[in-house]
PDB file of C-alpha atoms in Angstrom:
ATOM      1  CA  UNK A 218     -23.036  21.606 -22.360  1.00 58.00           C
ATOM      2  CA  UNK A 219     -25.730  19.884 -24.415  1.00 59.00           C
ATOM      3  CA  UNK A 220     -28.172  22.829 -24.256  1.00 63.00           C
ATOM      4  CA  UNK A 221     -25.713  25.487 -25.475  1.00 65.00           C
ATOM      5  CA  UNK A 222     -24.904  24.212 -29.003  1.00 61.00           C
ATOM      6  CA  UNK A 223     -28.365  22.639 -29.440  1.00 71.00           C
ATOM      7  CA  UNK A 224     -26.764  19.361 -30.527  1.00 77.00           C
ATOM      8  CA  UNK A 225     -25.322  16.300 -28.722  1.00 81.00           C
ATOM      9  CA  UNK A 226     -22.143  17.083 -26.818  1.00 80.00           C
ATOM     10  CA  UNK A 227     -20.111  14.392 -28.582  1.00 85.00           C
ATOM     11  CA  UNK A 228     -21.106  15.700 -32.032  1.00 86.00           C
ATOM     12  CA  UNK A 229     -20.177  19.274 -31.117  1.00 83.00           C
ATOM     13  CA  UNK A 230     -16.893  18.157 -29.566  1.00 83.00           C
ATOM     14  CA  UNK A 231     -15.926  16.056 -32.570  1.00 87.00           C
ATOM     15  CA  UNK A 232     -16.604  19.019 -34.869  1.00 85.00           C
ATOM     16  CA  UNK A 233     -14.830  21.702 -32.840  1.00 82.00           C
ATOM     17  CA  UNK A 234     -11.994  19.655 -31.357  1.00 87.00           C
ATOM     18  CA  UNK A 235     -11.222  16.479 -33.301  1.00 89.00           C
ATOM     19  CA  UNK A 236     -11.675  17.852 -36.831  1.00 88.00           C
ATOM     20  CA  UNK A 237      -9.964  21.208 -36.270  1.00 86.00           C
ATOM     21  CA  UNK A 238      -6.862  19.442 -34.964  1.00 87.00           C
ATOM     22  CA  UNK A 239      -7.053  16.696 -37.637  1.00 90.00           C
ATOM     23  CA  UNK A 240      -7.387  13.865 -35.152  1.00 91.00           C
ATOM     24  CA  UNK A 241      -7.779  10.783 -37.338  1.00 91.00           C
ATOM     25  CA  UNK A 242      -7.823   8.069 -34.669  1.00 92.00           C
ATOM     26  CA  UNK A 243      -9.730   9.700 -31.805  1.00 92.00           C
ATOM     27  CA  UNK A 244     -13.277   8.591 -30.997  1.00 90.00           C
ATOM     28  CA  UNK A 245     -15.731   8.425 -28.128  1.00 91.00           C
ATOM     29  CA  UNK A 246     -16.425   4.906 -26.863  1.00 90.00           C
ATOM     30  CA  UNK A 247     -16.157   2.348 -24.075  1.00 89.00           C
ATOM     31  CA  UNK A 248     -15.890  -1.407 -23.579  1.00 91.00           C
ATOM     32  CA  UNK A 249     -19.196  -1.964 -25.397  1.00 93.00           C
ATOM     33  CA  UNK A 250     -17.802  -0.547 -28.639  1.00 92.00           C
ATOM     34  CA  UNK A 251     -15.525  -2.059 -31.283  1.00 92.00           C
ATOM     35  CA  UNK A 252     -12.735   0.511 -31.584  1.00 91.00           C
ATOM     36  CA  UNK A 253     -10.102   0.040 -34.333  1.00 89.00           C
ATOM     37  CA  UNK A 254      -6.546  -0.482 -33.021  1.00 87.00           C
ATOM     38  CA  UNK A 255      -7.768  -0.324 -29.432  1.00 89.00           C
ATOM     39  CA  UNK A 256      -5.177  -1.380 -26.833  1.00 88.00           C
ATOM     40  CA  UNK A 257      -6.936  -3.437 -24.134  1.00 87.00           C
ATOM     41  CA  UNK A 258      -6.747  -2.037 -20.619  1.00 89.00           C
ATOM     42  CA  UNK A 259      -5.731  -4.056 -17.560  1.00 90.00           C
ATOM     43  CA  UNK A 260      -5.713  -3.741 -13.806  1.00 89.00           C
ATOM     44  CA  UNK A 261      -4.478  -5.729 -10.821  1.00 88.00           C
ATOM     45  CA  UNK A 262      -7.510  -7.249  -9.137  1.00 87.00           C
ATOM     46  CA  UNK A 263      -7.488  -8.853  -5.679  1.00 84.00           C
ATOM     47  CA  UNK A 264     -11.190  -9.739  -5.664  1.00 86.00           C
ATOM     48  CA  UNK A 265     -12.143 -12.585  -7.975  1.00 86.00           C
ATOM     49  CA  UNK A 266     -15.101 -14.955  -7.790  1.00 85.00           C
ATOM     50  CA  UNK A 267     -16.224 -13.416  -4.510  1.00 86.00           C
ATOM     51  CA  UNK A 268     -12.870 -14.051  -2.817  1.00 85.00           C
ATOM     52  CA  UNK A 269      -9.909 -11.879  -1.870  1.00 86.00           C
ATOM     53  CA  UNK A 270      -6.519 -13.238  -2.880  1.00 84.00           C
ATOM     54  CA  UNK A 271      -3.234 -12.351  -4.529  1.00 85.00           C
ATOM     55  CA  UNK A 272      -3.442  -9.541  -7.062  1.00 84.00           C
ATOM     56  CA  UNK A 273      -3.977 -10.875 -10.571  1.00 89.00           C
ATOM     57  CA  UNK A 274      -3.767  -8.970 -13.830  1.00 90.00           C
ATOM     58  CA  UNK A 275      -7.239  -8.868 -15.397  1.00 92.00           C
ATOM     59  CA  UNK A 276      -9.006  -7.076 -18.240  1.00 91.00           C
ATOM     60  CA  UNK A 277     -10.914  -3.943 -17.332  1.00 89.00           C
ATOM     61  CA  UNK A 278     -14.499  -3.339 -18.405  1.00 89.00           C
ATOM     62  CA  UNK A 279     -15.775   0.226 -18.371  1.00 88.00           C
ATOM     63  CA  UNK A 280     -19.002   1.880 -19.440  1.00 90.00           C
ATOM     64  CA  UNK A 281     -19.359   5.635 -19.930  1.00 89.00           C
ATOM     65  CA  UNK A 282     -23.030   6.647 -20.317  1.00 89.00           C
ATOM     66  CA  UNK A 283     -23.808   9.722 -22.408  1.00 85.00           C
ATOM     67  CA  UNK A 284     -24.108  11.983 -19.386  1.00 85.00           C
ATOM     68  CA  UNK A 285     -20.471  11.219 -18.437  1.00 86.00           C
ATOM     69  CA  UNK A 286     -18.994  11.986 -21.855  1.00 85.00           C
ATOM     70  CA  UNK A 287     -18.008  15.530 -20.890  1.00 83.00           C
ATOM     71  CA  UNK A 288     -15.378  13.982 -18.625  1.00 83.00           C
ATOM     72  CA  UNK A 289     -14.741  10.454 -19.893  1.00 86.00           C
ATOM     73  CA  UNK A 290     -14.826   8.112 -22.849  1.00 88.00           C
ATOM     74  CA  UNK A 291     -12.333   9.531 -25.357  1.00 89.00           C
ATOM     75  CA  UNK A 292     -10.013   6.993 -26.995  1.00 90.00           C
ATOM     76  CA  UNK A 293      -6.971   8.473 -28.691  1.00 91.00           C
ATOM     77  CA  UNK A 294      -3.342   7.985 -29.706  1.00 91.00           C
ATOM     78  CA  UNK A 295      -0.175   9.785 -28.656  1.00 90.00           C
ATOM     79  CA  UNK A 296       0.127  11.249 -32.170  1.00 92.00           C
ATOM     80  CA  UNK A 297      -3.431  12.581 -32.120  1.00 93.00           C
ATOM     81  CA  UNK A 298      -2.947  14.062 -28.662  1.00 92.00           C
ATOM     82  CA  UNK A 299       0.239  15.745 -29.879  1.00 92.00           C
ATOM     83  CA  UNK A 300      -1.653  17.212 -32.852  1.00 92.00           C
ATOM     84  CA  UNK A 301      -4.367  18.498 -30.512  1.00 91.00           C
ATOM     85  CA  UNK A 302      -1.785  20.174 -28.257  1.00 91.00           C
ATOM     86  CA  UNK A 303      -0.057  21.752 -31.259  1.00 90.00           C
ATOM     87  CA  UNK A 304      -3.395  23.104 -32.506  1.00 89.00           C
ATOM     88  CA  UNK A 305      -4.130  24.447 -29.032  1.00 86.00           C
ATOM     89  CA  UNK A 306      -0.806  26.252 -28.672  1.00 84.00           C
ATOM     90  CA  UNK A 307      -0.817  27.514 -32.258  1.00 83.00           C
ATOM     91  CA  UNK A 308      -4.062  29.391 -31.669  1.00 78.00           C
ATOM     92  CA  UNK A 309      -6.392  27.226 -33.766  1.00 80.00           C
ATOM     93  CA  UNK A 310      -8.779  26.664 -30.862  1.00 78.00           C
ATOM     94  CA  UNK A 311      -9.502  30.214 -29.702  1.00 79.00           C
ATOM     95  CA  UNK A 312     -10.130  33.514 -31.422  1.00 75.00           C
ATOM     96  CA  UNK A 313      -7.919  35.375 -28.927  1.00 81.00           C
ATOM     97  CA  UNK A 314      -4.492  34.302 -27.639  1.00 78.00           C
ATOM     98  CA  UNK A 315      -5.446  35.820 -24.276  1.00 83.00           C
ATOM     99  CA  UNK A 316      -8.023  33.017 -23.845  1.00 84.00           C
ATOM    100  CA  UNK A 317      -5.219  30.456 -23.627  1.00 82.00           C
ATOM    101  CA  UNK A 318      -3.370  32.604 -21.082  1.00 82.00           C
ATOM    102  CA  UNK A 319      -6.532  32.869 -19.000  1.00 84.00           C
ATOM    103  CA  UNK A 320      -7.151  29.111 -19.215  1.00 84.00           C
ATOM    104  CA  UNK A 321      -3.636  28.420 -17.974  1.00 83.00           C
ATOM    105  CA  UNK A 322      -3.797  30.877 -15.079  1.00 84.00           C
ATOM    106  CA  UNK A 323      -4.521  29.882 -11.464  1.00 80.00           C
ATOM    107  CA  UNK A 324      -8.185  29.861 -10.528  1.00 80.00           C
ATOM    108  CA  UNK A 325      -9.309  31.161  -7.142  1.00 85.00           C
ATOM    109  CA  UNK A 326     -11.873  30.237  -4.531  1.00 87.00           C
ATOM    110  CA  UNK A 327     -14.454  32.791  -3.377  1.00 89.00           C
ATOM    111  CA  UNK A 328     -12.194  33.703  -0.431  1.00 89.00           C
ATOM    112  CA  UNK A 329      -9.337  34.565  -2.795  1.00 84.00           C
ATOM    113  CA  UNK A 330      -7.204  31.483  -2.110  1.00 82.00           C
ATOM    114  CA  UNK A 331      -5.740  29.780  -5.216  1.00 79.00           C
ATOM    115  CA  UNK A 332      -7.144  26.434  -6.296  1.00 80.00           C
ATOM    116  CA  UNK A 333      -5.053  23.390  -7.217  1.00 77.00           C
ATOM    117  CA  UNK A 334      -6.357  23.471 -10.783  1.00 81.00           C
ATOM    118  CA  UNK A 335      -6.817  25.808 -13.752  1.00 83.00           C
ATOM    119  CA  UNK A 336      -9.829  26.202 -16.042  1.00 84.00           C
ATOM    120  CA  UNK A 337     -10.430  22.706 -17.377  1.00 82.00           C
ATOM    121  CA  UNK A 338      -7.014  21.424 -16.301  1.00 85.00           C
ATOM    122  CA  UNK A 339      -6.614  19.327 -13.153  1.00 83.00           C
ATOM    123  CA  UNK A 340      -2.829  19.493 -12.711  1.00 85.00           C
ATOM    124  CA  UNK A 341      -1.175  22.868 -12.211  1.00 85.00           C
ATOM    125  CA  UNK A 342       2.419  23.548 -11.239  1.00 87.00           C
ATOM    126  CA  UNK A 343       2.879  27.302 -11.166  1.00 85.00           C
ATOM    127  CA  UNK A 344       6.471  28.064 -10.203  1.00 85.00           C
ATOM    128  CA  UNK A 345       9.183  30.677 -10.771  1.00 85.00           C
ATOM    129  CA  UNK A 346      10.271  28.920 -13.952  1.00 87.00           C
ATOM    130  CA  UNK A 347       9.091  25.996 -16.074  1.00 92.00           C
ATOM    131  CA  UNK A 348       5.367  26.246 -15.318  1.00 90.00           C
ATOM    132  CA  UNK A 349       3.463  23.048 -16.072  1.00 92.00           C
ATOM    133  CA  UNK A 350      -0.251  22.458 -16.704  1.00 92.00           C
ATOM    134  CA  UNK A 351      -1.734  19.048 -17.340  1.00 91.00           C
ATOM    135  CA  UNK A 352      -4.507  16.532 -16.926  1.00 90.00           C
ATOM    136  CA  UNK A 353      -4.630  12.874 -16.020  1.00 86.00           C
ATOM    137  CA  UNK A 354      -7.294  10.289 -16.744  1.00 80.00           C
ATOM    138  CA  UNK A 355      -8.225   6.888 -15.440  1.00 77.00           C
ATOM    139  CA  UNK A 356      -5.043   6.714 -13.372  1.00 74.00           C
ATOM    140  CA  UNK A 357      -3.378   5.443 -16.550  1.00 85.00           C
ATOM    141  CA  UNK A 358      -2.771   8.422 -18.868  1.00 91.00           C
ATOM    142  CA  UNK A 359      -1.552  11.992 -18.536  1.00 92.00           C
ATOM    143  CA  UNK A 360      -0.510  15.006 -20.577  1.00 93.00           C
ATOM    144  CA  UNK A 361       1.695  17.847 -19.371  1.00 94.00           C
ATOM    145  CA  UNK A 362       2.264  21.160 -21.125  1.00 93.00           C
ATOM    146  CA  UNK A 363       5.248  23.426 -20.426  1.00 93.00           C
ATOM    147  CA  UNK A 364       4.236  26.746 -22.060  1.00 88.00           C
ATOM    148  CA  UNK A 365       7.521  28.481 -21.169  1.00 88.00           C
ATOM    149  CA  UNK A 366       9.598  25.659 -22.675  1.00 91.00           C
ATOM    150  CA  UNK A 367       7.524  25.006 -25.822  1.00 89.00           C
ATOM    151  CA  UNK A 368       7.252  21.386 -24.717  1.00 93.00           C
ATOM    152  CA  UNK A 369       4.416  18.939 -24.143  1.00 93.00           C
ATOM    153  CA  UNK A 370       4.562  15.327 -22.943  1.00 94.00           C
ATOM    154  CA  UNK A 371       1.886  12.684 -23.566  1.00 94.00           C
ATOM    155  CA  UNK A 372       1.902   9.368 -21.681  1.00 94.00           C
ATOM    156  CA  UNK A 373      -0.729   6.757 -22.501  1.00 92.00           C
ATOM    157  CA  UNK A 374      -0.629   3.398 -20.719  1.00 92.00           C
ATOM    158  CA  UNK A 375      -3.109   0.534 -20.599  1.00 90.00           C
ATOM    159  CA  UNK A 376      -2.533  -0.390 -16.940  1.00 90.00           C
ATOM    160  CA  UNK A 377      -5.128   1.102 -14.623  1.00 87.00           C
ATOM    161  CA  UNK A 378      -3.369   2.302 -11.496  1.00 84.00           C
ATOM    162  CA  UNK A 379      -0.031   2.929 -13.214  1.00 86.00           C
ATOM    163  CA  UNK A 380      -0.254   6.639 -12.246  1.00 86.00           C
ATOM    164  CA  UNK A 381       1.994   8.066 -15.002  1.00 90.00           C
ATOM    165  CA  UNK A 382       1.653  11.506 -13.399  1.00 88.00           C
ATOM    166  CA  UNK A 383       4.266  10.196 -10.961  1.00 88.00           C
ATOM    167  CA  UNK A 384       6.956   9.947 -13.635  1.00 91.00           C
ATOM    168  CA  UNK A 385       5.925  12.258 -16.485  1.00 93.00           C
ATOM    169  CA  UNK A 386       8.160  15.109 -15.298  1.00 93.00           C
ATOM    170  CA  UNK A 387      11.145  12.758 -15.316  1.00 93.00           C
ATOM    171  CA  UNK A 388      10.393  12.127 -18.991  1.00 94.00           C
ATOM    172  CA  UNK A 389      10.265  15.895 -19.527  1.00 94.00           C
ATOM    173  CA  UNK A 390      13.662  16.022 -17.830  1.00 93.00           C
ATOM    174  CA  UNK A 391      15.095  13.980 -20.715  1.00 93.00           C
ATOM    175  CA  UNK A 392      14.456  17.036 -22.913  1.00 93.00           C
ATOM    176  CA  UNK A 393      15.366  19.651 -20.316  1.00 93.00           C
ATOM    177  CA  UNK A 394      17.179  18.395 -17.180  1.00 91.00           C
ATOM    178  CA  UNK A 395      16.196  21.568 -15.287  1.00 92.00           C
ATOM    179  CA  UNK A 396      12.561  20.434 -15.257  1.00 92.00           C
ATOM    180  CA  UNK A 397      13.202  17.641 -12.743  1.00 90.00           C
ATOM    181  CA  UNK A 398      14.585  19.970 -10.113  1.00 89.00           C
ATOM    182  CA  UNK A 399      11.947  22.613 -10.899  1.00 91.00           C
ATOM    183  CA  UNK A 400       9.306  20.259  -9.497  1.00 91.00           C
ATOM    184  CA  UNK A 401       9.958  19.489  -5.803  1.00 93.00           C
ATOM    185  CA  UNK A 402       7.872  16.309  -5.843  1.00 94.00           C
ATOM    186  CA  UNK A 403       9.621  14.837  -8.897  1.00 94.00           C
ATOM    187  CA  UNK A 404      13.035  15.743  -7.492  1.00 94.00           C
ATOM    188  CA  UNK A 405      12.114  14.209  -4.128  1.00 96.00           C
ATOM    189  CA  UNK A 406      10.735  11.033  -5.715  1.00 94.00           C
ATOM    190  CA  UNK A 407      13.821  10.555  -7.896  1.00 94.00           C
ATOM    191  CA  UNK A 408      16.197  10.945  -4.944  1.00 95.00           C
ATOM    192  CA  UNK A 409      14.231   8.749  -2.547  1.00 96.00           C
ATOM    193  CA  UNK A 410      14.249   5.887  -5.042  1.00 94.00           C
ATOM    194  CA  UNK A 411      18.040   6.103  -4.926  1.00 94.00           C
ATOM    195  CA  UNK A 412      18.580   6.877  -1.224  1.00 95.00           C
ATOM    196  CA  UNK A 413      15.633   5.049   0.345  1.00 96.00           C
ATOM    197  CA  UNK A 414      12.223   6.323   1.467  1.00 97.00           C
ATOM    198  CA  UNK A 415      13.251   6.121   5.115  1.00 96.00           C
ATOM    199  CA  UNK A 416      15.540   9.089   4.338  1.00 96.00           C
ATOM    200  CA  UNK A 417      12.612  11.295   3.247  1.00 97.00           C
ATOM    201  CA  UNK A 418      12.566  13.771   6.136  1.00 96.00           C
ATOM    202  CA  UNK A 419      16.347  13.870   6.347  1.00 96.00           C
ATOM    203  CA  UNK A 420      16.641  14.589   2.619  1.00 96.00           C
ATOM    204  CA  UNK A 421      14.063  17.397   2.734  1.00 96.00           C
ATOM    205  CA  UNK A 422      15.790  19.041   5.722  1.00 96.00           C
ATOM    206  CA  UNK A 423      19.140  19.050   3.901  1.00 95.00           C
ATOM    207  CA  UNK A 424      17.629  20.293   0.663  1.00 94.00           C
ATOM    208  CA  UNK A 425      15.776  23.148   2.357  1.00 94.00           C
ATOM    209  CA  UNK A 426      18.976  24.240   4.102  1.00 94.00           C
ATOM    210  CA  UNK A 427      20.618  24.818   0.728  1.00 92.00           C
ATOM    211  CA  UNK A 428      17.519  25.687  -1.276  1.00 89.00           C
ATOM    212  CA  UNK A 429      14.787  27.513   0.693  1.00 83.00           C
ATOM    213  CA  UNK A 430      12.506  27.376  -2.353  1.00 83.00           C
ATOM    214  CA  UNK A 431      12.365  23.578  -2.199  1.00 90.00           C
ATOM    215  CA  UNK A 432       8.841  23.159  -0.850  1.00 90.00           C
ATOM    216  CA  UNK A 433       6.748  20.103  -1.778  1.00 93.00           C
ATOM    217  CA  UNK A 434       3.010  20.781  -1.594  1.00 91.00           C
ATOM    218  CA  UNK A 435       0.872  19.143   1.069  1.00 95.00           C
ATOM    219  CA  UNK A 436      -1.808  17.875  -1.305  1.00 91.00           C
ATOM    220  CA  UNK A 437       0.738  16.514  -3.793  1.00 91.00           C
ATOM    221  CA  UNK A 438       2.560  14.572  -1.080  1.00 96.00           C
ATOM    222  CA  UNK A 439      -0.719  13.264   0.290  1.00 96.00           C
ATOM    223  CA  UNK A 440      -2.006  12.151  -3.113  1.00 92.00           C
ATOM    224  CA  UNK A 441       1.301  10.471  -3.960  1.00 94.00           C
ATOM    225  CA  UNK A 442       1.319   8.589  -0.652  1.00 96.00           C
ATOM    226  CA  UNK A 443      -2.241   7.367  -1.206  1.00 95.00           C
ATOM    227  CA  UNK A 444      -1.345   6.141  -4.687  1.00 91.00           C
ATOM    228  CA  UNK A 445       1.518   4.141  -3.206  1.00 93.00           C
ATOM    229  CA  UNK A 446      -0.754   2.820  -0.485  1.00 92.00           C
ATOM    230  CA  UNK A 447      -3.269   1.612  -3.072  1.00 86.00           C
ATOM    231  CA  UNK A 448      -0.431  -0.165  -4.894  1.00 84.00           C
ATOM    232  CA  UNK A 449       0.574  -2.011  -1.714  1.00 85.00           C
ATOM    233  CA  UNK A 450       3.698   0.119  -1.172  1.00 92.00           C
ATOM    234  CA  UNK A 451       2.863   0.572   2.493  1.00 94.00           C
ATOM    235  CA  UNK A 452       6.350   1.293   3.841  1.00 96.00           C
ATOM    236  CA  UNK A 453       7.040   3.934   1.211  1.00 97.00           C
ATOM    237  CA  UNK A 454       3.630   5.536   1.775  1.00 97.00           C
ATOM    238  CA  UNK A 455       4.235   5.590   5.539  1.00 98.00           C
ATOM    239  CA  UNK A 456       7.408   7.643   5.111  1.00 98.00           C
ATOM    240  CA  UNK A 457       5.701  10.212   2.866  1.00 98.00           C
ATOM    241  CA  UNK A 458       2.731  10.599   5.233  1.00 98.00           C
ATOM    242  CA  UNK A 459       5.244  11.060   8.057  1.00 98.00           C
ATOM    243  CA  UNK A 460       7.117  13.659   6.000  1.00 98.00           C
ATOM    244  CA  UNK A 461       3.864  15.531   5.377  1.00 98.00           C
ATOM    245  CA  UNK A 462       3.245  15.765   9.122  1.00 98.00           C
ATOM    246  CA  UNK A 463       6.759  17.165   9.574  1.00 97.00           C
ATOM    247  CA  UNK A 464       6.296  19.773   6.829  1.00 97.00           C
ATOM    248  CA  UNK A 465       2.714  20.738   7.724  1.00 97.00           C
ATOM    249  CA  UNK A 466       2.321  20.271  11.496  1.00 97.00           C
ATOM    250  CA  UNK A 467      -0.738  22.534  11.652  1.00 96.00           C
ATOM    251  CA  UNK A 468      -2.728  20.577   9.074  1.00 97.00           C
ATOM    252  CA  UNK A 469      -5.356  18.267  10.556  1.00 97.00           C
ATOM    253  CA  UNK A 470      -5.451  16.255   7.323  1.00 97.00           C
ATOM    254  CA  UNK A 471      -1.792  15.237   7.460  1.00 97.00           C
ATOM    255  CA  UNK A 472      -2.323  13.652  10.894  1.00 98.00           C
ATOM    256  CA  UNK A 473      -5.532  11.991   9.711  1.00 97.00           C
ATOM    257  CA  UNK A 474      -3.761  10.400   6.723  1.00 97.00           C
ATOM    258  CA  UNK A 475      -0.746   9.390   8.828  1.00 98.00           C
ATOM    259  CA  UNK A 476      -3.097   7.767  11.315  1.00 96.00           C
ATOM    260  CA  UNK A 477      -4.753   5.831   8.494  1.00 96.00           C
ATOM    261  CA  UNK A 478      -1.517   4.232   7.269  1.00 97.00           C
ATOM    262  CA  UNK A 479      -0.358   3.517  10.825  1.00 97.00           C
ATOM    263  CA  UNK A 480      -3.618   1.715  11.522  1.00 96.00           C
ATOM    264  CA  UNK A 481      -3.334  -0.207   8.270  1.00 94.00           C
ATOM    265  CA  UNK A 482       0.163  -1.337   9.247  1.00 94.00           C
ATOM    266  CA  UNK A 483      -0.932  -2.409  12.725  1.00 93.00           C
ATOM    267  CA  UNK A 484       0.494   0.418  14.868  1.00 95.00           C
ATOM    268  CA  UNK A 485      -2.733   0.993  16.801  1.00 93.00           C
ATOM    269  CA  UNK A 486      -1.336   3.178  19.613  1.00 94.00           C
ATOM    270  CA  UNK A 487       0.466   5.544  17.255  1.00 96.00           C
ATOM    271  CA  UNK A 488      -2.636   5.704  15.034  1.00 96.00           C
ATOM    272  CA  UNK A 489      -4.768   6.723  18.025  1.00 95.00           C
ATOM    273  CA  UNK A 490      -2.274   9.486  18.806  1.00 96.00           C
ATOM    274  CA  UNK A 491      -2.442  10.817  15.229  1.00 97.00           C
ATOM    275  CA  UNK A 492      -6.247  10.740  15.046  1.00 96.00           C
ATOM    276  CA  UNK A 493      -6.468  12.605  18.366  1.00 96.00           C
ATOM    277  CA  UNK A 494      -4.098  15.252  17.060  1.00 96.00           C
ATOM    278  CA  UNK A 495      -6.135  15.572  13.856  1.00 97.00           C
ATOM    279  CA  UNK A 496      -9.369  16.043  15.810  1.00 97.00           C
ATOM    280  CA  UNK A 497      -7.719  18.607  18.103  1.00 96.00           C
ATOM    281  CA  UNK A 498      -6.814  20.647  15.026  1.00 97.00           C
ATOM    282  CA  UNK A 499     -10.202  20.111  13.396  1.00 96.00           C
ATOM    283  CA  UNK A 500     -13.070  19.288  15.776  1.00 95.00           C
ATOM    284  CA  UNK A 501     -15.284  18.819  12.682  1.00 95.00           C
ATOM    285  CA  UNK A 502     -13.309  15.812  11.499  1.00 95.00           C
ATOM    286  CA  UNK A 503     -16.279  13.462  11.861  1.00 95.00           C
ATOM    287  CA  UNK A 504     -14.680  10.569  10.002  1.00 94.00           C
ATOM    288  CA  UNK A 505     -11.645  10.795  12.266  1.00 93.00           C
ATOM    289  CA  UNK A 506     -13.905  10.723  15.325  1.00 94.00           C
ATOM    290  CA  UNK A 507     -15.699   7.663  13.998  1.00 94.00           C
ATOM    291  CA  UNK A 508     -12.467   5.774  13.373  1.00 95.00           C
ATOM    292  CA  UNK A 509     -11.052   6.801  16.757  1.00 93.00           C
ATOM    293  CA  UNK A 510     -14.180   5.500  18.490  1.00 93.00           C
ATOM    294  CA  UNK A 511     -13.897   2.197  16.634  1.00 92.00           C
ATOM    295  CA  UNK A 512     -10.187   1.811  17.498  1.00 91.00           C
ATOM    296  CA  UNK A 513     -10.527   2.625  21.171  1.00 87.00           C
ATOM    297  CA  UNK A 514     -13.516   0.277  21.512  1.00 82.00           C
ATOM    298  CA  UNK A 515     -11.398  -2.700  20.489  1.00 74.00           C
TER     299      UNK A 515
END
């Protein structure tokens, strides 16, 4: 990136992104910099003074060296982000409108399979209606664009680990209620909060009987479960890992992840069973083999 424009990346980006979209309060920087109107960032920390204890809310300190600035270090406001998205969709960023269409199209691997991302965008939800493309950052902020609905949502929080990607589509649903049901994961999450996570598999079975197109993605379920696990929501995570095994019984990774949460919750025998199944499906699962050896040696 630095060699192409023959100037520092941040300078080029400020010129061709910030200024064009009239972003008045967006700058590069980290915890070492004094940033006007900066909202301090927090996280729950269980390790303090060399000891593990109850989670305590603490300030975060982050440094983003120059070589990381292509993927980190921008400080902005919701208004500035909205202006940037408007400039993007109004064609002020590209000479051809087809460039935006290409950017928001599914990418493919060399074998022809679709990726889980688009060009420069890490969240893609390509569906029959209400397509959504977005990006999250720092596990505390996210933007989502709905090109077919002329709608964009920006969520900025200052709590690391808040994972706003888990609720941004519910916010979009305030503007268009159809968006919640268009996303299987959001619809599932909303219903399980009301009915209980222990009803996960039962709910999915019923929903698929009436709506064959209701099909949560394996990687989305897995990522959601891991986020809950990291936030100490073990029981809820367990039910989603279990659901993933039900939906994708031929995936070695679903059994591996289910085994991990079972082991974490103390169900050693069931964890061994899951790791064995994972290794049967994927003999190259070296990490699974290592964990299985450690468990069985106890």
